Coordinates of C-alpha atoms in Angstrom, one line a residue:
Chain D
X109 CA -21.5 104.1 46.0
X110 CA -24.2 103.2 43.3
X111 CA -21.6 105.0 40.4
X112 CA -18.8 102.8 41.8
X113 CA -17.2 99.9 38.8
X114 CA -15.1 98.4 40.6
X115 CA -13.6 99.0 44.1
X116 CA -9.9 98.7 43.2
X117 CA -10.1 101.1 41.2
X118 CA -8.0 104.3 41.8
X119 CA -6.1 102.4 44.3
X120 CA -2.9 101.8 43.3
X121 CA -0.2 102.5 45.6
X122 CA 3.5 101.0 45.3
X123 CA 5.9 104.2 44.6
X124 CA 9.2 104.0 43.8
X125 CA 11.9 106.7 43.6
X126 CA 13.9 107.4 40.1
X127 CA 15.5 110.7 39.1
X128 CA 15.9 111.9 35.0
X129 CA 18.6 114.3 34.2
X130 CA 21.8 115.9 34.8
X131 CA 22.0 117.1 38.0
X132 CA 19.2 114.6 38.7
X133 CA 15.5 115.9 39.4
X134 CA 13.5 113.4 41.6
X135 CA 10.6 111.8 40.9
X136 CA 7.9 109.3 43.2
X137 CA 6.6 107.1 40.1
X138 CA 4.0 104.4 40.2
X139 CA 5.2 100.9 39.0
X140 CA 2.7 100.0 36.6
X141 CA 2.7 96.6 35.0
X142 CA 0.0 97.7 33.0
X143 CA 1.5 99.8 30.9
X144 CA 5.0 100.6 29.2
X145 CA 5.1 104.4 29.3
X146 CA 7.3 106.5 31.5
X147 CA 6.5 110.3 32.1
X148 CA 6.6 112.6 34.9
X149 CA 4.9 116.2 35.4
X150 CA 6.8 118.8 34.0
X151 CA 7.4 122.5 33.6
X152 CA 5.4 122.4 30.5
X153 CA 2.2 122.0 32.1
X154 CA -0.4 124.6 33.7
X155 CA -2.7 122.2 34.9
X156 CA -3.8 121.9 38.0
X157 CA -2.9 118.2 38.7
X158 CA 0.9 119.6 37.8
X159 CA 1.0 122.1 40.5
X160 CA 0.9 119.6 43.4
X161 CA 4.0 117.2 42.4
X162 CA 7.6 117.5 41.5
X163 CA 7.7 118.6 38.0
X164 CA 10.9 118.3 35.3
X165 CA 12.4 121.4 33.6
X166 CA 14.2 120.2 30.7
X167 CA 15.7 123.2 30.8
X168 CA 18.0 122.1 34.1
X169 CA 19.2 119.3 33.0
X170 CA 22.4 119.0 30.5
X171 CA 21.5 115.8 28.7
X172 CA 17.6 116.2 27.6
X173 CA 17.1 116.1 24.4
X174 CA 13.5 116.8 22.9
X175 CA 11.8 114.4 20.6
X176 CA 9.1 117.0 19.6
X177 CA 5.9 114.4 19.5
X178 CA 3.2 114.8 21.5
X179 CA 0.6 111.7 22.4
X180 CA -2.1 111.1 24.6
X181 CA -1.9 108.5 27.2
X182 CA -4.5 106.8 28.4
X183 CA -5.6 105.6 32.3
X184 CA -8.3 104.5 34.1
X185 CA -8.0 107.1 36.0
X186 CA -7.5 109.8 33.5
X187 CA -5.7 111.0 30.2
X188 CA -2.8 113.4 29.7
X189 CA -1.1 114.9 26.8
X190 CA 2.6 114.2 27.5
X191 CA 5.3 115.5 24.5
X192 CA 8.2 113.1 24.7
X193 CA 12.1 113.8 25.4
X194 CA 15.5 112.1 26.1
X195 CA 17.5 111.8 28.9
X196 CA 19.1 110.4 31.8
X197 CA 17.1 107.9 33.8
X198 CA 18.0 106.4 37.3
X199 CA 16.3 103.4 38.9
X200 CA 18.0 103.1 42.4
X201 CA 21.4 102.3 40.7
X202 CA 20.6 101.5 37.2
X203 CA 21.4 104.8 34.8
X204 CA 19.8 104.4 31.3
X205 CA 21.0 106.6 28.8
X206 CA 18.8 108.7 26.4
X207 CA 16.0 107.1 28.0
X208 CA 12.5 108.3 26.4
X209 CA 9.8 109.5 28.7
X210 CA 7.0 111.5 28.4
X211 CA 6.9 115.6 29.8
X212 CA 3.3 116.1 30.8
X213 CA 2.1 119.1 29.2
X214 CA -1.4 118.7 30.0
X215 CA -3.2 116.8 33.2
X216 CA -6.9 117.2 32.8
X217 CA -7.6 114.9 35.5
X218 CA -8.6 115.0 38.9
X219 CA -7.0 111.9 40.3
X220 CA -4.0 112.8 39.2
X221 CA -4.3 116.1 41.3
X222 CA -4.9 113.9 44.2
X223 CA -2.1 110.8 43.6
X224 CA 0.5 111.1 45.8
X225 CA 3.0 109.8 43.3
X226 CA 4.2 112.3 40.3
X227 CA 4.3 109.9 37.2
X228 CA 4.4 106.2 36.0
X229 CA 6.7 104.0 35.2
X230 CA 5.4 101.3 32.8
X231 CA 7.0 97.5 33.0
X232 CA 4.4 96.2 30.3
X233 CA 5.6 95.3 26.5
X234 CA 6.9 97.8 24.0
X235 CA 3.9 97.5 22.2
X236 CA 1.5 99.2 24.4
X237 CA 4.2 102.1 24.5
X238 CA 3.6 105.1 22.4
X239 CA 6.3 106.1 20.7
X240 CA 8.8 104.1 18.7
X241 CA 11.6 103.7 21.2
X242 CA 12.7 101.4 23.8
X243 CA 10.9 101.1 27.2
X244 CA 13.1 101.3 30.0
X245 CA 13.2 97.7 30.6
X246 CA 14.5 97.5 26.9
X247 CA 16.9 100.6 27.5
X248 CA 18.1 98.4 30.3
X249 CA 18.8 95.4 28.5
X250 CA 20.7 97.2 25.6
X251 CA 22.7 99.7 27.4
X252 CA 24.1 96.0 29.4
X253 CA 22.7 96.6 32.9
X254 CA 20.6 93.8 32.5
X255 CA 21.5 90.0 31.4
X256 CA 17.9 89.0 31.3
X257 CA 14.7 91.4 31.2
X258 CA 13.0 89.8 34.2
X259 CA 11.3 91.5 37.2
X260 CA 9.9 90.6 39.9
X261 CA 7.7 92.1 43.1
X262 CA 8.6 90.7 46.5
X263 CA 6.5 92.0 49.2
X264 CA 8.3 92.0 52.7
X265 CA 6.3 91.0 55.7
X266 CA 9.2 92.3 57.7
X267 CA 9.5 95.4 58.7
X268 CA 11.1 97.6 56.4
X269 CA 14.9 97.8 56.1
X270 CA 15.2 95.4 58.7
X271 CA 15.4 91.4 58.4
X272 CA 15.3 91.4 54.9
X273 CA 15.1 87.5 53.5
X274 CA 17.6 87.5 51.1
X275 CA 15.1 83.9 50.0
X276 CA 11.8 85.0 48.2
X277 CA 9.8 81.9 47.9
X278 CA 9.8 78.8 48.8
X279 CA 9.0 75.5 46.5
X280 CA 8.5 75.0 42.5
X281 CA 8.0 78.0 40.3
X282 CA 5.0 77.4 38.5
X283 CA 5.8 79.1 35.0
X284 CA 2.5 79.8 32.7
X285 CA 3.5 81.1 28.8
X286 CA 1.8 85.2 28.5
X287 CA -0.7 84.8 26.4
X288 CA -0.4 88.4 24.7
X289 CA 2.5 90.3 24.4
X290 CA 0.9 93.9 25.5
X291 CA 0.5 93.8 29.4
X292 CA 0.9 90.5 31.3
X293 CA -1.7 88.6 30.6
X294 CA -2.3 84.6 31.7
X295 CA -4.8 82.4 31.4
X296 CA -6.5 81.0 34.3
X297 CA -7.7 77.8 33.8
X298 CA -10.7 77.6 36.1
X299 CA -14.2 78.9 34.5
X300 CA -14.5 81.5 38.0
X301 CA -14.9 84.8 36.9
X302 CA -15.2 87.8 39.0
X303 CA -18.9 88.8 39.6
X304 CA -20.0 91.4 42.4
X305 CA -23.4 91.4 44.0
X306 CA -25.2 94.5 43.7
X307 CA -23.7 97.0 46.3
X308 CA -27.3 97.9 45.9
X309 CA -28.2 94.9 47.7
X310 CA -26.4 95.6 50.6
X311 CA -27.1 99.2 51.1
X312 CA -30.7 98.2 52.4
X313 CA -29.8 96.0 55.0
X314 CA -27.0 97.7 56.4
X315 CA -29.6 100.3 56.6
X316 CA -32.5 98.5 58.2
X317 CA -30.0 96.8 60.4
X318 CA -28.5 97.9 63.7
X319 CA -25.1 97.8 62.3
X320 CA -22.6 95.7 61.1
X321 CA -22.0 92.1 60.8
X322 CA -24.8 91.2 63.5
X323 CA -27.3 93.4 62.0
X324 CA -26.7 91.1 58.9
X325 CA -26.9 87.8 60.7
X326 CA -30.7 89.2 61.7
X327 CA -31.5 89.8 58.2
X328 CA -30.2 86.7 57.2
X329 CA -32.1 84.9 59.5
X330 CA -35.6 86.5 58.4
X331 CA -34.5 85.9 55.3
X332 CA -33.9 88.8 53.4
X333 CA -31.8 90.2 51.0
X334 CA -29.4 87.7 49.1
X335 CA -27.7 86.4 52.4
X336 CA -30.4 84.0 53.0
X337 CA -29.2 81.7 49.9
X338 CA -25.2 83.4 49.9
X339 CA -23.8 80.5 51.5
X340 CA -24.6 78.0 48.8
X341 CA -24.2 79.8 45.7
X342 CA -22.0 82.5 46.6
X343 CA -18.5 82.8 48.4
X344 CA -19.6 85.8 51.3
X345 CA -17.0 88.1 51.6
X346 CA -15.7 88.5 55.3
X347 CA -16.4 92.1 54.7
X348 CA -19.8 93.8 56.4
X349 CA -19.2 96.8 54.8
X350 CA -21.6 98.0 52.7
X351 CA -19.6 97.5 49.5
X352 CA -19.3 93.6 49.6
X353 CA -18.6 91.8 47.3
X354 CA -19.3 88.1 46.4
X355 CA -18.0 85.4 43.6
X356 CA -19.8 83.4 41.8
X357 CA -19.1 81.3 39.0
X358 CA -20.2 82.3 35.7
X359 CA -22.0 78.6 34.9
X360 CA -24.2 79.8 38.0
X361 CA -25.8 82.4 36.7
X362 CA -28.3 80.8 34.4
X363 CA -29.7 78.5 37.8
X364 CA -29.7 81.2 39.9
X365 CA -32.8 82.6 41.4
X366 CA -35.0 85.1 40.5
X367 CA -35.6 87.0 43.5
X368 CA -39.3 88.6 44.0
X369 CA -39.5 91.6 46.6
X370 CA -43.3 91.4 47.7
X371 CA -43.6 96.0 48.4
X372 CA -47.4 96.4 49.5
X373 CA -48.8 93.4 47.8
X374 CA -47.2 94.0 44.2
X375 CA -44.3 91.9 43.6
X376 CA -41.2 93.1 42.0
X377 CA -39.0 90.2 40.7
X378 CA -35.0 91.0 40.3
X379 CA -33.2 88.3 37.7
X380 CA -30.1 87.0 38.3
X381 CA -29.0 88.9 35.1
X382 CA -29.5 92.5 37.3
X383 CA -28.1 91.4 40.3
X384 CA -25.1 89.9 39.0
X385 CA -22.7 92.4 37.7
X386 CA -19.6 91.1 35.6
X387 CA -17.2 93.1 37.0
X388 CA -14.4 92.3 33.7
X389 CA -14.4 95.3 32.2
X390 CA -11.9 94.4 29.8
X391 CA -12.6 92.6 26.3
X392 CA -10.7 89.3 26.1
X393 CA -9.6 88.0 22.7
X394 CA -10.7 84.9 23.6
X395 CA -14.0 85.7 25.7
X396 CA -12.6 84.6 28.6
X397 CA -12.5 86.7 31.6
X398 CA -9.6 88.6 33.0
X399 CA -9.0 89.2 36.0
X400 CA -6.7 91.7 37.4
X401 CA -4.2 90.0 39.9
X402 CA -3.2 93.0 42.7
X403 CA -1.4 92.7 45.8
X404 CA -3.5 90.6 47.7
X405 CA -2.1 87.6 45.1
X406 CA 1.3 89.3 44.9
X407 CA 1.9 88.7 48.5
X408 CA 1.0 85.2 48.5
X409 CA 3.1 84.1 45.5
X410 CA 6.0 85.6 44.7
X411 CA 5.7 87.1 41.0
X412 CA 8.1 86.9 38.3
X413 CA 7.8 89.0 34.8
X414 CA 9.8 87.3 32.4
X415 CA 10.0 89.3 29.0
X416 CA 12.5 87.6 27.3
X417 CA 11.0 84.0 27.7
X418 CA 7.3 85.6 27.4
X419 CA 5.7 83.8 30.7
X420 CA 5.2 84.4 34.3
X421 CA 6.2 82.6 37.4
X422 CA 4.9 82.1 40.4
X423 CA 5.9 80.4 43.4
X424 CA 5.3 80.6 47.1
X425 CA 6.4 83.9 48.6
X426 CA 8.7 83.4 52.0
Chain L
X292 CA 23.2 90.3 38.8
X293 CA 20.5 91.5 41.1
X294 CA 19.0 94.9 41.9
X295 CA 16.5 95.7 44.4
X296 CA 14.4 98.5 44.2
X297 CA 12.8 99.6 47.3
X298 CA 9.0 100.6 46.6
X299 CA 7.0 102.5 49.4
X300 CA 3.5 102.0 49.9
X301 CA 2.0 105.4 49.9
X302 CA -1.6 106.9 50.3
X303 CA -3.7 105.8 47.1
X304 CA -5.6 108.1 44.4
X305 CA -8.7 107.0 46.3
X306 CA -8.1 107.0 49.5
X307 CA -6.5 111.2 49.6
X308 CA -9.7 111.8 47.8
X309 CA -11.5 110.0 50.3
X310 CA -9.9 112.2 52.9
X311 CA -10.3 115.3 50.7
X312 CA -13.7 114.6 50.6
X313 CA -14.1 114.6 46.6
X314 CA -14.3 110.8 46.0
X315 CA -18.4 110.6 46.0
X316 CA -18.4 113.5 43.6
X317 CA -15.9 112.7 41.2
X318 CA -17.1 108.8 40.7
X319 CA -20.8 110.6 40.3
X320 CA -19.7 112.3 38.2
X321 CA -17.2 110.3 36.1
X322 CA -19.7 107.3 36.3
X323 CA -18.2 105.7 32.9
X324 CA -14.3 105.6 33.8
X325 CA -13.1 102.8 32.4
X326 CA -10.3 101.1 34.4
X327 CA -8.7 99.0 31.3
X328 CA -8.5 102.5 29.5
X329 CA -4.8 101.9 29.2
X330 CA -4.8 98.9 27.9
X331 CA -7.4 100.2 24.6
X332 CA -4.5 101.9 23.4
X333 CA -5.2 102.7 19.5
X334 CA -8.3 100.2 20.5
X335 CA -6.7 97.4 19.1
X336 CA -7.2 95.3 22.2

């Protein structure tokens, strides 16, 4: 766990079902808002990652037409080599014409042997796309199957296909300009940034400790480890896994406490500065941190991507 | 006009390597993977 970033990464999951060509091919695709690429394994590709998902042959379908360019795209869970082609694309009922997408012709990567979707479909702006025509959100929008190019993600607490609210969210949408046409990025006002204890500091307790949450509560109240002074500085998360995490706010950091393990008589002080970990990995234009706003936000507040107004809203989801 | 499209919640990357039993090896050895790697594209970000 010690080579871990981050512990959302790799764990995207929300698939959604398309098919490209004529007589459609299926495909399970990720819905990536982070990104404004499609492509899906195909026939071109020996890799290993390609032989465990549905792959398209170009050469089965009528209407693909080949563009001949090859790029590299670019994940946090990988790369791939994907030459890029035209054809039919169907999103539940929307068909897109001559939609570009990318054939993967190489898939170096072992997550991508091990996703249990076949490709990605990117909802992010046209400049982050490779390539030099529309996304499929644009494709949408000029081919008339779309009035406005606005999505949204509604996540159901009802069972699925069953009780559907027809009603999303409740109360004022709270609408906040993007503040960089690439992927959907918004400022947060509040100075909070995301900063993760040390899993390195939990590992020893959990090990010294019986187990679980009361084995912490002991160590807590011998005070050692970080748990002792948690409480006031840092938000604890509800979590007695090993791989807790804990917030605290980046004007803290300076006041924070150097912590001195006393190991047979020689004392070893730790800094806040090696404790702390800033866990934005991305750069931010305007040195602010970014956060990455997953599900766990997406249920609460009903999202909405609006593209052709440039901002986001957010209300309360139903 | 409104379409809804139905997504499934499926296993994740990490969790079918976690049940595969290659998640500890691959993020030992892959320790610099950036996450944001998509959004470096041409690295003008």
């Amino acid at each position: 766990v010690a080579y871990e970033p981050f512990t959302n990464y790799l764990n995207s999951y929300y698939f959604g079902e398309i098919s490209i060509g004529t007589p459609p091919q299926n495909f399970l695709v990720l819905f990536d808002t982070g990104s404004s690429n499609l492509w899906v394994p195909s026939t071109y590709c020996k890799s290993q990652a390609c032989s465990n998902h549905n792959t398209f042959n170009p050469s089965m379908s009528s209407t693909y037409q080949n563009n001949g360019q090859t790029y590299t795209l670019y994940y946090g869970s990988g790369s791939l080599t994907v030459l890029l082609g035209y054809d039919t694309v169907t999103v539940q009922n929307i068909v897109i014409h001559n939609q570009e997408f990318g054939l993967s012709e190489i898939e170096p990567s072992n997550p991508f042997y091990y996703a249990n979707f076949d490709g990605i479909l990117g909802m992010a702006y046209p400049n982050l796309a490779v390539g030099n025509s529309p996304t499929v959100m644009e494709s949408m929008m000029q081919q008339g199957q779309l009035t406005s190019p606005i999505f949204s993600f509604y996540f159901s607490r009802a069972h699925p296909g069953r009780n559907m609210n027809s009603q999303f969210y409740s109360g004022e949408i709270v609408w906040t300009p993007v503040t960089r046409e690439l992927y959907w990025q918004v400022a947060i006002d509040d100075t909070w940034s995301v900063l993760c204890l040390g899993i390195g500091f939990c590992l020893p307790c959990s090990q010294t400790a019986s187990a679980g949450r009361s084995g912490r509560k002991s160590h807590r109240g011998r005070g050692l480890g970080p748990f002792v002074w948690a409480p006031r500085l840092l938000a604890r998360s509800s979590s007695a896994s090993p791989l807790s995490q804990f917030v605290v706010n980046c004007n803290s950091i300076q006041s924070m406490p150097t912590i001195t393990f006393v190991i047979r008589g020689s004392p070893l002080p730790l800094p806040p500065s090696a404790y702390v970990l800033n866990a934005t990995y991305l750069p931010s234009p305007s040195g602010q941190p970014l956060w990455t706003l997953g599900d766990v936000f997406l249920k609460e507040y009903y999202t909405i991507y609006d593209m052709g107004n440039n901002r986001m809203g957010f209300a309360l989801s139903v | 006009i409104l379409y809804r499209i139905i997504l499934k919640k499926g296993k994740s990357i990490r969790q079918v390597m976690e049940e595969q039993g290659v998640l500890q090896t691959f993020l030992k050895n892959h320790p610099k993977v950036d996450p944001g790697a998509k959004y470096l594209f041409n690295n003008d970000a």
